[in-house]
Every structure is written in structure tokens, then in C-alpha cells.
Coordinates of C-alpha atoms and ligand atoms in Angstrom, one line a residue:
Chain A
M1 CA 33.0 56.9 48.3
N2 CA 36.2 54.9 48.9
S3 CA 38.7 55.2 46.1
I4 CA 39.9 52.2 44.4
N5 CA 43.4 53.5 44.8
D6 CA 43.0 53.2 48.6
L7 CA 42.8 49.5 48.0
Y8 CA 45.3 48.9 45.3
R9 CA 48.2 50.9 46.7
Q10 CA 51.4 51.0 44.8
V11 CA 53.1 48.6 47.2
I12 CA 50.4 46.0 46.8
V13 CA 50.5 46.1 43.0
E14 CA 54.3 46.0 43.0
H15 CA 54.4 42.9 45.3
Y16 CA 51.7 41.3 43.2
K17 CA 53.8 41.8 40.0
N18 CA 57.1 40.9 41.6
P19 CA 56.5 38.6 44.6
R20 CA 59.3 38.3 47.1
N21 CA 60.3 34.9 48.6
K22 CA 58.0 33.0 46.3
G23 CA 58.4 29.3 45.8
L24 CA 58.7 26.6 48.4
K25 CA 61.8 24.6 49.5
E26 CA 62.4 21.0 50.4
G27 CA 63.9 20.0 53.7
S28 CA 62.9 19.0 57.2
E29 CA 63.8 22.3 58.7
Y30 CA 60.9 23.8 56.7
R31 CA 57.3 23.5 58.0
R32 CA 54.4 24.3 55.6
L33 CA 50.7 25.0 55.9
R34 CA 48.4 25.3 52.9
L35 CA 45.1 27.2 53.3
K36 CA 42.5 27.2 50.7
N37 CA 39.3 29.2 50.4
P38 CA 37.0 27.0 48.2
S39 CA 34.4 29.8 47.9
C40 CA 36.7 32.1 46.0
G41 CA 39.6 29.8 44.9
D42 CA 42.3 31.6 46.8
D43 CA 45.0 29.0 47.6
V44 CA 48.1 29.8 49.6
T45 CA 50.9 27.8 51.1
I46 CA 53.2 29.4 53.6
Q47 CA 56.4 27.8 54.7
I48 CA 58.6 28.9 57.5
K49 CA 62.0 27.9 58.9
T50 CA 62.7 28.8 62.5
N51 CA 66.0 28.7 64.3
G52 CA 65.6 28.7 68.0
N53 CA 63.2 31.6 68.7
V54 CA 63.7 33.3 65.3
V55 CA 61.7 33.0 62.1
E56 CA 64.6 32.9 59.7
E57 CA 62.7 32.4 56.5
V58 CA 59.1 32.8 55.2
L59 CA 58.2 31.4 51.8
H60 CA 54.9 31.3 50.0
D61 CA 53.3 29.9 46.9
G62 CA 49.8 29.6 45.5
S63 CA 47.3 31.5 43.5
G64 CA 44.6 34.0 44.1
C65 CA 43.7 37.6 43.7
S66 CA 46.2 40.5 43.9
I67 CA 45.3 41.3 47.5
C68 CA 45.8 37.6 48.6
C69 CA 49.1 37.1 46.7
S70 CA 50.7 40.5 47.6
S71 CA 49.7 40.0 51.2
A72 CA 51.7 36.8 51.3
S73 CA 54.7 38.5 49.6
V74 CA 54.7 41.5 52.0
M75 CA 54.2 39.3 55.0
S76 CA 57.2 37.1 54.0
E77 CA 59.4 40.2 54.2
V78 CA 57.9 41.7 57.3
I79 CA 58.2 38.6 59.3
K80 CA 61.6 37.4 58.3
G81 CA 64.1 37.7 61.1
K82 CA 61.5 38.4 63.8
T83 CA 61.2 36.3 66.9
I84 CA 58.2 34.0 67.2
E85 CA 56.6 36.3 69.8
E86 CA 57.2 39.4 67.6
A87 CA 55.7 37.5 64.7
E88 CA 52.6 36.5 66.7
G89 CA 52.2 40.1 67.7
L90 CA 52.5 41.3 64.1
V91 CA 49.8 38.8 63.0
E92 CA 47.5 40.3 65.6
D93 CA 48.5 43.8 64.5
F94 CA 47.7 43.0 60.9
Y95 CA 44.2 41.7 61.9
S96 CA 43.6 45.0 63.7
L97 CA 44.7 47.0 60.7
I98 CA 42.4 45.1 58.4
K99 CA 39.5 45.5 60.9
G100 CA 40.0 49.3 60.7
E101 CA 41.6 49.5 64.2
E102 CA 44.9 51.0 65.3
P103 CA 47.7 48.4 65.3
R104 CA 50.0 48.6 68.3
D105 CA 53.2 48.6 66.3
E106 CA 52.8 50.4 62.9
E107 CA 56.5 50.7 62.4
S108 CA 57.2 47.0 62.5
L109 CA 54.2 46.3 60.2
D110 CA 56.2 48.3 57.7
E111 CA 55.0 47.7 54.2
A112 CA 52.1 45.7 55.5
M113 CA 50.6 49.1 56.4
A114 CA 49.7 49.4 52.7
F115 CA 46.8 47.1 53.4
V116 CA 45.1 49.8 55.6
G117 CA 42.6 50.4 52.9
V118 CA 41.2 46.9 52.9
S119 CA 39.1 47.7 55.9
Q120 CA 36.9 49.9 53.7
F121 CA 36.3 46.9 51.4
P122 CA 34.7 44.2 53.5
A123 CA 34.4 41.8 50.6
R124 CA 38.2 41.7 50.4
V125 CA 39.2 41.2 54.1
K126 CA 39.4 37.4 53.7
C127 CA 41.8 37.9 50.7
A128 CA 44.2 40.0 52.8
T129 CA 44.2 37.8 55.9
L130 CA 44.5 34.3 54.3
S131 CA 48.3 34.1 54.4
W132 CA 48.5 35.7 57.8
K133 CA 46.1 33.0 59.1
A134 CA 48.4 30.4 57.7
L135 CA 51.4 32.0 59.4
G136 CA 49.6 32.3 62.7
A137 CA 48.7 28.6 62.6
L138 CA 52.3 27.7 61.7
L139 CA 53.6 29.7 64.6
I140 CA 51.6 27.6 67.1
G141 CA 52.8 24.4 65.5
E142 CA 50.1 23.5 63.0
E143 CA 51.0 22.1 59.5
G144 CA 49.3 20.4 56.6
V145 CA 46.4 21.4 54.4
K146 CA 43.2 23.1 55.5
D147 CA 40.1 24.6 53.9
I148 CA 38.8 27.7 55.4
H149 CA 35.1 28.4 55.1
E150 CA 33.8 32.0 55.4
Chain B
M1 CA 12.0 47.0 24.5
L2 CA 9.8 46.7 27.5
D3 CA 8.5 49.8 29.3
T4 CA 11.3 49.6 31.8
K5 CA 10.5 53.0 33.2
S6 CA 7.3 51.8 34.6
I7 CA 8.6 48.4 35.4
K8 CA 11.4 49.9 37.6
K9 CA 8.7 51.6 39.6
D10 CA 7.3 48.3 40.6
F11 CA 10.6 47.3 42.4
P12 CA 10.9 49.1 45.7
I13 CA 14.6 48.2 46.0
L14 CA 15.3 50.2 42.8
I15 CA 13.4 53.2 44.3
N16 CA 15.4 52.9 47.5
N17 CA 18.7 52.5 45.7
P18 CA 18.4 54.9 42.7
N19 CA 22.0 54.5 41.7
L20 CA 22.0 50.7 41.7
T21 CA 22.8 48.9 38.5
Y22 CA 21.6 45.5 39.3
L23 CA 23.1 42.9 37.0
D24 CA 23.0 39.9 39.3
S25 CA 19.6 38.5 38.5
A26 CA 21.0 35.1 37.7
A27 CA 21.9 34.8 41.3
S28 CA 18.6 36.2 42.6
S29 CA 16.1 38.5 41.0
L30 CA 14.7 41.6 42.7
K31 CA 11.1 41.4 44.0
P32 CA 8.2 43.6 42.8
A33 CA 5.9 45.3 45.3
C34 CA 3.0 42.9 44.5
V35 CA 5.0 40.0 45.9
I36 CA 6.2 41.9 49.0
N37 CA 2.7 43.1 49.6
K38 CA 1.2 39.7 49.3
I39 CA 3.6 38.4 52.0
K40 CA 2.5 41.2 54.2
E41 CA -1.2 40.5 53.4
Y42 CA -0.8 36.9 54.5
Y43 CA 0.8 37.8 57.9
E44 CA -1.6 40.6 58.6
E45 CA -4.8 39.1 57.4
Y46 CA -4.8 35.3 57.6
G47 CA -1.3 34.4 58.9
V48 CA -2.2 30.9 60.3
N49 CA -1.2 27.3 59.4
V50 CA -2.4 25.5 56.3
H51 CA -4.1 22.1 55.7
R52 CA -4.8 21.7 59.5
G53 CA -7.2 24.2 60.9
V54 CA -10.9 23.7 60.9
Y55 CA -11.6 27.4 61.1
G56 CA -12.2 30.0 58.5
L57 CA -8.8 31.7 58.5
S58 CA -7.0 28.4 58.0
Y59 CA -9.2 27.7 55.1
K60 CA -8.4 31.1 53.6
A61 CA -4.7 30.4 54.0
T62 CA -5.0 26.9 52.6
D63 CA -6.9 28.2 49.6
E64 CA -4.3 30.9 48.9
Y65 CA -1.5 28.3 49.2
E66 CA -3.2 25.8 46.9
E67 CA -4.1 28.4 44.4
T68 CA -0.4 29.0 43.9
R69 CA 0.0 25.3 43.0
E70 CA -2.7 25.8 40.3
V71 CA -1.0 28.9 39.0
V72 CA 2.4 27.3 38.8
A73 CA 0.8 24.2 37.1
K74 CA -0.8 26.5 34.5
F75 CA 2.5 28.4 34.0
L76 CA 4.2 25.1 33.1
N77 CA 1.2 23.5 31.4
A78 CA 1.2 20.8 34.1
K79 CA -1.5 19.5 36.5
A80 CA -1.6 20.9 40.1
E81 CA -0.9 17.5 41.6
E82 CA 2.4 17.4 39.7
I83 CA 3.7 20.4 41.5
V84 CA 5.7 19.9 44.7
F85 CA 6.9 22.9 46.7
T86 CA 10.4 22.6 48.0
K87 CA 13.0 24.8 49.6
G88 CA 14.5 25.6 46.2
A89 CA 15.9 24.1 43.0
T90 CA 18.6 22.6 45.1
S91 CA 16.2 20.6 47.3
A92 CA 14.0 19.7 44.4
L93 CA 17.0 18.2 42.5
N94 CA 18.2 16.5 45.7
L95 CA 14.7 15.1 46.3
V96 CA 14.7 13.4 42.9
A97 CA 18.2 11.9 43.4
A98 CA 17.5 10.7 47.0
S99 CA 14.1 9.2 46.2
Y100 CA 13.9 8.3 42.5
G101 CA 17.7 7.7 42.2
M102 CA 18.0 5.6 45.3
A103 CA 15.1 3.4 44.2
N104 CA 15.9 3.0 40.6
I105 CA 19.7 3.2 40.1
N106 CA 21.6 -0.1 40.2
E107 CA 25.2 -1.2 39.8
G108 CA 26.6 -0.4 36.4
D109 CA 23.8 2.0 35.4
E110 CA 24.9 5.3 33.8
I111 CA 23.8 8.8 34.7
I112 CA 24.4 11.5 32.1
V113 CA 25.4 15.0 33.4
S114 CA 27.5 17.8 32.0
E115 CA 30.2 20.3 32.9
L116 CA 27.7 23.0 32.5
E117 CA 25.8 21.9 35.5
H118 CA 25.3 23.9 38.6
H119 CA 26.7 22.0 41.6
S120 CA 23.1 21.2 42.7
S121 CA 22.4 19.3 39.5
V122 CA 25.5 17.1 39.6
M123 CA 26.5 16.6 43.2
P124 CA 23.4 14.7 44.3
W125 CA 24.1 12.2 41.5
Q126 CA 27.8 11.9 42.6
E127 CA 26.4 10.6 45.9
I128 CA 24.0 8.1 44.3
V129 CA 26.8 6.9 42.0
K130 CA 29.0 6.2 45.0
I131 CA 26.3 4.3 47.0
K132 CA 25.0 2.3 44.0
K133 CA 28.3 1.7 42.2
A134 CA 26.9 3.4 39.1
K135 CA 28.7 5.6 36.7
L136 CA 28.6 9.4 36.0
V137 CA 29.0 10.2 32.3
F138 CA 29.7 13.7 31.0
V139 CA 28.3 15.0 27.7
P140 CA 31.4 16.4 25.9
L141 CA 30.8 20.1 25.4
D142 CA 31.4 21.6 22.0
S143 CA 34.1 24.2 21.3
E144 CA 31.9 27.0 22.6
G145 CA 31.0 25.1 25.7
R146 CA 27.5 24.0 24.6
I147 CA 25.6 20.7 25.1
T148 CA 24.7 19.5 21.6
V149 CA 22.4 16.8 20.4
E150 CA 25.3 15.3 18.5
N151 CA 27.5 15.0 21.5
F152 CA 24.6 13.8 23.7
K153 CA 24.1 10.9 21.2
K154 CA 27.7 9.9 21.8
V155 CA 27.2 9.2 25.5
L156 CA 23.6 7.9 25.4
T157 CA 23.6 4.1 25.8
S158 CA 21.3 1.3 26.8
K159 CA 22.9 1.6 30.3
T160 CA 21.7 5.2 30.6
K161 CA 19.1 5.3 33.4
V162 CA 19.0 9.0 34.3
V163 CA 19.8 12.2 32.4
A164 CA 20.3 15.3 34.6
L165 CA 21.0 18.4 32.5
T166 CA 20.6 22.1 32.8
Y167 CA 18.1 23.9 30.5
V168 CA 19.9 27.2 30.6
S169 CA 23.5 27.4 32.0
N170 CA 24.0 29.9 34.8
V171 CA 27.5 30.8 33.7
M172 CA 27.3 30.7 29.9
G173 CA 23.6 31.4 29.4
Y174 CA 23.3 28.8 26.6
V175 CA 20.0 27.1 26.1
S176 CA 20.4 23.3 25.9
P177 CA 18.5 21.4 23.1
I178 CA 16.5 19.8 25.9
K179 CA 13.5 18.8 23.9
E180 CA 15.6 16.7 21.5
I181 CA 17.6 15.3 24.4
I182 CA 14.5 14.2 26.2
E183 CA 13.1 12.5 23.1
L184 CA 16.4 10.6 22.6
A185 CA 16.6 9.7 26.2
H186 CA 13.1 8.2 26.2
V187 CA 14.1 5.9 23.4
V188 CA 16.4 4.1 25.8
N189 CA 13.8 4.5 28.7
A190 CA 16.0 6.9 30.6
T191 CA 14.4 9.5 32.9
V192 CA 15.2 13.1 32.4
I193 CA 15.6 15.7 35.1
V194 CA 15.8 19.2 33.8
D195 CA 17.4 21.9 35.9
A196 CA 15.3 24.9 34.9
A197 CA 16.5 27.3 37.5
Q198 CA 17.8 29.7 34.9
A199 CA 15.2 28.8 32.3
A200 CA 11.9 29.4 34.2
P201 CA 12.6 33.1 34.8
H202 CA 13.3 33.8 31.2
L203 CA 11.7 31.3 28.8
K204 CA 8.2 30.0 28.3
I205 CA 8.3 26.4 29.6
D206 CA 5.7 23.8 28.5
V207 CA 6.5 20.5 30.3
K208 CA 4.0 18.6 28.2
E209 CA 5.6 19.8 25.0
L210 CA 9.1 19.1 26.4
N211 CA 7.9 15.8 27.7
A212 CA 10.2 16.3 30.7
D213 CA 10.0 13.7 33.5
F214 CA 11.2 16.1 36.2
L215 CA 11.9 19.8 36.1
A216 CA 13.1 22.0 39.0
F217 CA 13.5 25.7 39.6
S218 CA 13.6 28.4 42.3
A219 CA 11.1 31.1 43.0
H220 CA 13.7 33.7 44.0
K221 CA 15.2 33.9 40.6
M222 CA 11.9 34.8 39.0
L223 CA 10.6 37.6 41.2
G224 CA 9.3 35.3 43.9
P225 CA 10.3 34.9 47.5
S226 CA 13.6 33.2 48.6
G227 CA 13.7 29.8 50.1
L228 CA 11.1 28.3 47.8
G229 CA 11.4 26.1 44.8
V230 CA 9.3 23.9 42.6
L231 CA 9.7 20.3 41.6
Y232 CA 7.5 19.3 38.6
G233 CA 7.2 15.6 38.1
K234 CA 5.0 13.4 35.8
Y235 CA 2.3 12.3 38.2
K236 CA 2.8 8.5 37.7
L237 CA 6.5 8.9 38.5
L238 CA 6.0 11.3 41.4
N239 CA 3.4 9.1 43.0
S240 CA 5.5 6.0 42.7
M241 CA 8.3 7.6 44.6
N242 CA 9.0 7.3 48.3
P243 CA 9.1 10.5 50.4
I244 CA 12.5 11.5 51.9
E245 CA 11.1 13.5 54.8
F246 CA 8.6 12.1 57.2
G247 CA 6.3 13.8 59.7
G248 CA 3.4 16.2 60.0
D249 CA 1.0 16.6 57.1
M250 CA 2.4 14.1 54.7
N251 CA 0.9 11.0 56.4
D252 CA -2.6 9.4 56.3
Y253 CA -2.7 7.0 59.2
V254 CA 0.1 6.6 61.7
E255 CA 0.4 3.5 63.8
K256 CA 3.1 2.4 66.2
Y257 CA 5.3 0.6 63.7
D258 CA 4.2 1.9 60.3
S259 CA 2.3 4.7 58.7
T260 CA 0.7 5.4 55.4
F261 CA 1.4 8.5 53.3
K262 CA -0.7 10.9 51.3
D263 CA -0.5 10.8 47.5
A264 CA 1.9 13.2 45.7
P265 CA 2.5 16.1 45.9
Y266 CA 1.6 16.1 49.6
K267 CA 3.7 13.2 50.6
F268 CA 6.8 15.3 49.7
E269 CA 5.7 18.3 51.7
A270 CA 6.3 17.2 55.3
G271 CA 6.0 19.7 58.1
T272 CA 4.7 23.3 58.0
P273 CA 5.5 24.6 54.5
L274 CA 6.8 27.9 53.3
I275 CA 3.3 29.4 53.6
S276 CA 3.8 33.1 52.9
E277 CA 6.4 32.4 50.2
V278 CA 4.1 30.0 48.4
I279 CA 1.2 32.3 48.7
A280 CA 3.2 35.3 47.4
F281 CA 4.8 33.3 44.6
K282 CA 1.7 33.4 42.4
E283 CA 2.0 37.2 42.3
A284 CA 5.4 36.8 40.8
I285 CA 4.0 34.5 38.1
Y286 CA 1.1 36.9 37.4
Y287 CA 3.6 39.7 37.0
L288 CA 5.7 37.7 34.6
E289 CA 2.7 36.6 32.6
K290 CA 1.3 40.1 32.4
I291 CA 4.6 41.2 30.7
G292 CA 4.8 38.0 28.8
M293 CA 7.6 35.4 28.8
D294 CA 8.3 35.9 25.1
N295 CA 8.6 39.7 25.6
I296 CA 11.0 39.2 28.5
H297 CA 13.2 37.0 26.4
T298 CA 13.2 39.4 23.5
H299 CA 14.0 42.3 25.8
E300 CA 16.9 40.4 27.3
Q301 CA 18.2 39.6 23.8
K302 CA 18.1 43.2 22.8
L303 CA 20.1 44.2 25.9
M304 CA 22.5 41.4 25.2
N305 CA 23.1 42.7 21.7
L306 CA 23.7 46.2 23.0
A307 CA 26.1 44.9 25.6
M308 CA 28.0 42.5 23.3
A309 CA 28.4 45.4 20.8
G310 CA 29.8 47.6 23.5
L311 CA 32.2 44.9 24.8
K312 CA 33.6 44.3 21.3
E313 CA 35.0 47.8 21.4
I314 CA 37.0 47.2 24.6
D315 CA 40.5 45.8 24.5
G316 CA 42.0 43.6 27.1
I317 CA 39.0 41.6 28.0
T318 CA 37.8 38.0 27.2
V319 CA 34.1 37.2 26.7
Y320 CA 33.5 33.5 27.1
N321 CA 30.0 33.2 25.7
K322 CA 29.8 35.5 22.7
T323 CA 27.0 33.6 21.1
C324 CA 24.8 33.4 24.2
E325 CA 21.1 33.6 23.4
T326 CA 19.9 34.6 26.9
G327 CA 20.8 37.6 29.1
V328 CA 24.1 36.3 30.7
I329 CA 27.6 37.5 30.0
S330 CA 30.6 35.8 31.4
F331 CA 33.9 37.6 31.0
N332 CA 37.2 38.5 32.5
I333 CA 39.7 41.4 32.3
N334 CA 42.7 39.7 30.9
G335 CA 45.3 38.6 33.5
I336 CA 43.2 40.0 36.3
H337 CA 41.5 37.9 39.0
P338 CA 37.7 38.3 38.8
H339 CA 37.7 39.4 42.5
D340 CA 40.1 42.2 41.8
A341 CA 38.0 43.4 38.9
A342 CA 34.8 43.0 40.9
T343 CA 35.8 45.8 43.3
I344 CA 35.8 48.3 40.5
F345 CA 32.2 47.4 39.6
D346 CA 31.3 47.5 43.3
Q347 CA 32.6 51.1 43.4
N348 CA 30.4 52.0 40.6
N349 CA 27.3 50.5 42.2
V350 CA 27.2 47.8 39.5
A351 CA 26.1 44.6 41.2
L352 CA 27.5 41.6 39.4
R353 CA 28.9 38.3 40.4
A354 CA 32.5 37.2 40.4
G355 CA 33.8 33.7 41.0
H356 CA 32.8 30.2 40.1
H357 CA 29.0 30.7 40.4
C358 CA 28.5 27.3 42.0
A359 CA 29.6 25.8 38.7
Q360 CA 33.2 24.9 39.2
L361 CA 33.1 22.3 36.4
I362 CA 32.5 24.9 33.8
T363 CA 35.1 27.4 35.1
S364 CA 37.6 24.5 35.1
W365 CA 36.5 23.7 31.5
L366 CA 37.1 27.4 30.6
G367 CA 40.5 27.2 32.3
C368 CA 40.0 30.1 34.7
V369 CA 39.5 30.5 38.4
G370 CA 36.2 32.2 37.8
T371 CA 34.5 34.8 35.7
L372 CA 32.7 38.0 36.1
R373 CA 29.1 37.5 35.3
A374 CA 26.6 40.2 34.3
S375 CA 23.0 39.0 33.9
F376 CA 20.0 40.9 32.7
Y377 CA 16.3 40.8 33.5
L378 CA 13.1 42.5 32.7
Y379 CA 13.8 45.6 34.8
N380 CA 17.2 46.3 33.1
D381 CA 17.4 49.0 30.4
A382 CA 19.8 50.5 27.9
H383 CA 21.1 52.8 30.6
D384 CA 22.1 49.9 32.8
V385 CA 24.0 48.5 29.8
E386 CA 25.7 51.8 29.3
V387 CA 26.8 52.0 32.9
F388 CA 28.0 48.4 32.7
I389 CA 30.0 49.0 29.5
N390 CA 31.5 52.1 31.0
S391 CA 32.6 50.2 34.1
V392 CA 34.1 47.4 32.0
K393 CA 36.0 50.1 30.1
Q394 CA 37.2 51.7 33.3
A395 CA 38.3 48.4 34.8
A396 CA 40.1 47.4 31.6
E397 CA 41.9 50.8 31.6
Y398 CA 42.7 50.7 35.3
F399 CA 44.2 47.3 35.2
K400 CA 46.1 48.0 32.0
E401 CA 48.4 50.2 34.1
W402 CA 49.3 47.2 36.2
N403 CA 51.0 45.9 33.1
I404 CA 50.4 42.3 33.9
Ligands
PLP501 C1 21.3 26.5 37.0 C2 21.1 26.5 38.4 N1 20.6 25.4 39.1 C3 20.3 25.4 40.4 C4 20.5 26.5 41.2 C5 20.2 26.4 42.6 O1 19.2 27.2 43.0 P1 18.9 27.5 44.6 O2 20.2 28.0 45.1 O3 17.8 28.5 44.6 O4 18.5 26.2 45.2 C6 20.9 27.7 40.6 C7 21.1 28.9 41.4 O5 22.2 29.5 41.4 C8 21.2 27.7 39.2 O6 21.7 28.8 38.6

């Protein structure tokens, strides 16, 4: 049986309690995307500021379960300072991790590796991926508010 | 208490999953072998279409199908022609709104609903209200979250044309004073639609005594097959209504530019129906009647008392419906999202529901994103309650360390 501690790793609980980069900013240099999952109530807004090819800032706000909220917080740190291509690669890597596959670049995933246990809890996969989906969409130029249905 | 030891043996899923503690019957009940075997019997012995064939097997299938209508009618103290088979409570409630509502609601009319409603009891009326420029009116809930006669009187007016209320709430488990509400509504000539999806599995229902105009429920929550529901309607009302689906089997004569329909209930059963499901549903009702609806209700109350007593001893949780008189408990671990908590129960093989339970109005009313919901049925026993209480304890302790 999977242990509950495989899911709720220290890093995850810590980010849930003390989220980094939380709260949105005003300004035209910021682009935001809000993703809501009406079936479970998770509701996340991700905001990024890019400078040339570099993602200078990642901010988040919203409400949801611990996996959803901490995932946004961890992501905001992991992605900050990466180039758009690197960030896109990390989004793919995170999806691989959550699917139980080997990510290409474990080192760059850094603290996001703490979500490795989620693959054993299929009911929680959508919680972990919500903010990464928002980031992925922002990186290819989308903005606004969207409901996702799973 | 019921003889749960022998009851559990009637449910193959419990034999195949000996460690399962199933506390999600409000979402869907487990099915006894007699129901499963009846489905198999139909497909293996007379699995052909109904109402059409002119050969022996088709008569047999039709007899079995129509027999269920009689059995359901008797179960509710109704007449067979007042029983319409639908795809579930949801389609039954939608049928009433789309047919009766579209024909009878006019601009300025009022429709009374409540925040205790399942989405399927309120959303169809939201649509009618938009089309007809009518008004939705909510019965204010009392401090516990109940619909009361007092509060119902406050919203009932001469403009009230329809009252659509739940008999038993799927989140709070409260039993609405539906008989008194129906009586009051009839004084102003309003039509009452009772959502009995959570009542039919657990309480004895007598539609004549209630004097309900319409009443809807689903087979799958009361030991029957999924995908099947029942709409009861007073015959005069039902037969005055227009069908909302047209096609095979519901017509009398079809000409190029017009057709005539059969009488109710058949005019509402267009197309090949849920044959095996309907045929097997009577076995579920026989099973419930053998045990006795009153005994089932008493059994669930005993389990509830046990569970509530256990929960009282646990710190760090909130129970939202402490005075509930049926087998439903809605609660949360304080400060913890229900989906976080649910994973602990999942690990212990305790199946319960977490979220808004398709009743977002009541979770908003409670001021939470959702709840954990445990619901009991006739196959649950004191051991299930014990496993449940231990899991709640474990969850409360586990999350206490998070210090939120
Ligand atoms: C009170 C209530 N009404 C209606 C429904 C809808 O039933 P179904 O999904 O079977 O159509 C449910 C089921 O969750 C319910 O609990």
C-alpha cells in the first residue's frame, strides 16, 4: 500500500503552509491565466513576467487543496529565471513525473521532484498539474480565465 | 440492528472486496446478487425488445418489464400508469420542467426551490425561469440548514406556481416536512415536485398520503441498476403533459405532418427503453421490502447514533449536520481541504465522498469548498462505523501535525 507520507512530503506541506511568490501584481508587463476546476473547486491564477526570452517572475493566487496550492508555489520558484524553452521543457518534465515516468531533467525540477508520489494517487493528479497547465498555456501566449473539465 | 452478516453475503462486491468499508451509498448503492442475476437472466433467457414483437419471447420480456411498473407503483402506493421510467432522477426532474414547466409557467410566476437542492432539482428551473421571465424563490434555511414549514410559508404566495424541493438532502441528510409543504402549496394551487432520490432508498414513501404531484428518484441509489429512474406523476397531470422526446413506441398514428401519441406513461418512454435495468429493478424493491423500509431507517439511525457519538470524541473536526435523522454525515477536518483528507480514507479502504456532492448551493451556504460525506445503508454495520471513526481519528491526528 502507498504511504500517505509518499504523497504529503515535507516540501509539499511546507510550501502549502508558507507559499512563495503568492499574490498577483498589477502592470502591463504581467500576463495572467486563471484556471478553475469546477468539479473540485480548485481555482488557480498564475501570472508571469517575461523579459526577452527569460521568465523573470512567476506569481500565483487562488484556493484549493494542499497539492494544488503547494504545486503552484513550488513551480513559481522552479521556473523563475528560466528561459521560455527551459520552462516549457520543465512543464513537460513535471507531467512525466506525475505520470510515473522518468523526467529528462530531475535536477532542474528541483523541489518539484517532491511530487513524485502523486503518480501513486491517481485521484490527485489533476490537483498537482493545474498550475503547470496554466503556466504551459501562458508560455504559448494564452491569457484569461478558463474552466478545465476532467 | 439488521442481520448485516447475512445481508453482506448478498452483495458480491463486498465478498470480492473484503476490506472495503463502503460509506458512499448516497452517491450510489451496492447491488445485491438478485439484481445482478436478474439482468443476466434477461440477457440469457429472453433478451429481446419489448412492446413490439409478436412472438413469445418478446411477450415474456414485455411482461417482465411491465411487472416492474406494477411493483414500483405498489412500492409508492401509486397506479402503474402513473409510473414513467426515465434515465434517472435527473432526467425525471428535467422532464417535468421541460414539459410541465414550459407549458404552465408564465411571466412573473414564482418557483420555489431551496439551497438544499441537488443541482438536478434546481438547474432545470433556472432554465425555465430564463425562458419564461419567471422568478426563482429560495426558502430561507434555518440555522441548522433545514427547510421548515415556517420559512416555507414566508415565501409561498399567490404567484407560486411550482414548488421543487428535496425530500431528503444528499449533503445534510435532513428530512424535509414535505407533507405539510405540499398541503400548503395546494392551497395556492401550486404544483409540487418532490426530489426523492435520497428518500426512496431509505424511507417508506406513500405518494397518496403525501399528495405529491410529481416525485422522482433513481434506481441505482436503492440497490437497483444504474441509468434508470422513476418519475411518478398524478395521472391527470401526467396525461395532460406533452412528451419531450418523440419517436419509436410513444406514438399511435404517424402521418406525414402530424402524429398522435400514446397515453401516459408510454408517451414519455420514446425509443427502446432500459429493458434489463427495468426488469431487474423489481428485484431491488423486493429485497428492500423483504427487509422492510422502516427497519432500514431504524438500522441507519442506530449506525448514525454510534457514529455521532464517536465523532464527538474527536478534536479538530466540524460536523455540519449533528441533528441529522437519516444515515448521512457531512464533516470536515478543520482547516483541511476535503480532498486532502479524502486521501487518508482512501488509504484505509474507506469509500466516502469528498467535494460539493452536486449541491454547490448548500456548500456555499455552509461556507466551505466542500465536505467529506459518509453515508450508511442497510449493509453497513457497527464494524464499518468503527473503521470510519478510526479513520477520522487518524486523519485528524495526521493533519494536526501540519499545524494549520
Ligand atoms: C437529492 C438528489 N437528487 C437528484 C440526484 C440525481 O440522481 P441521478 O444522478 O441518479 O440522476 C441525486 C444524486 O446524486 C441526489 O442525491
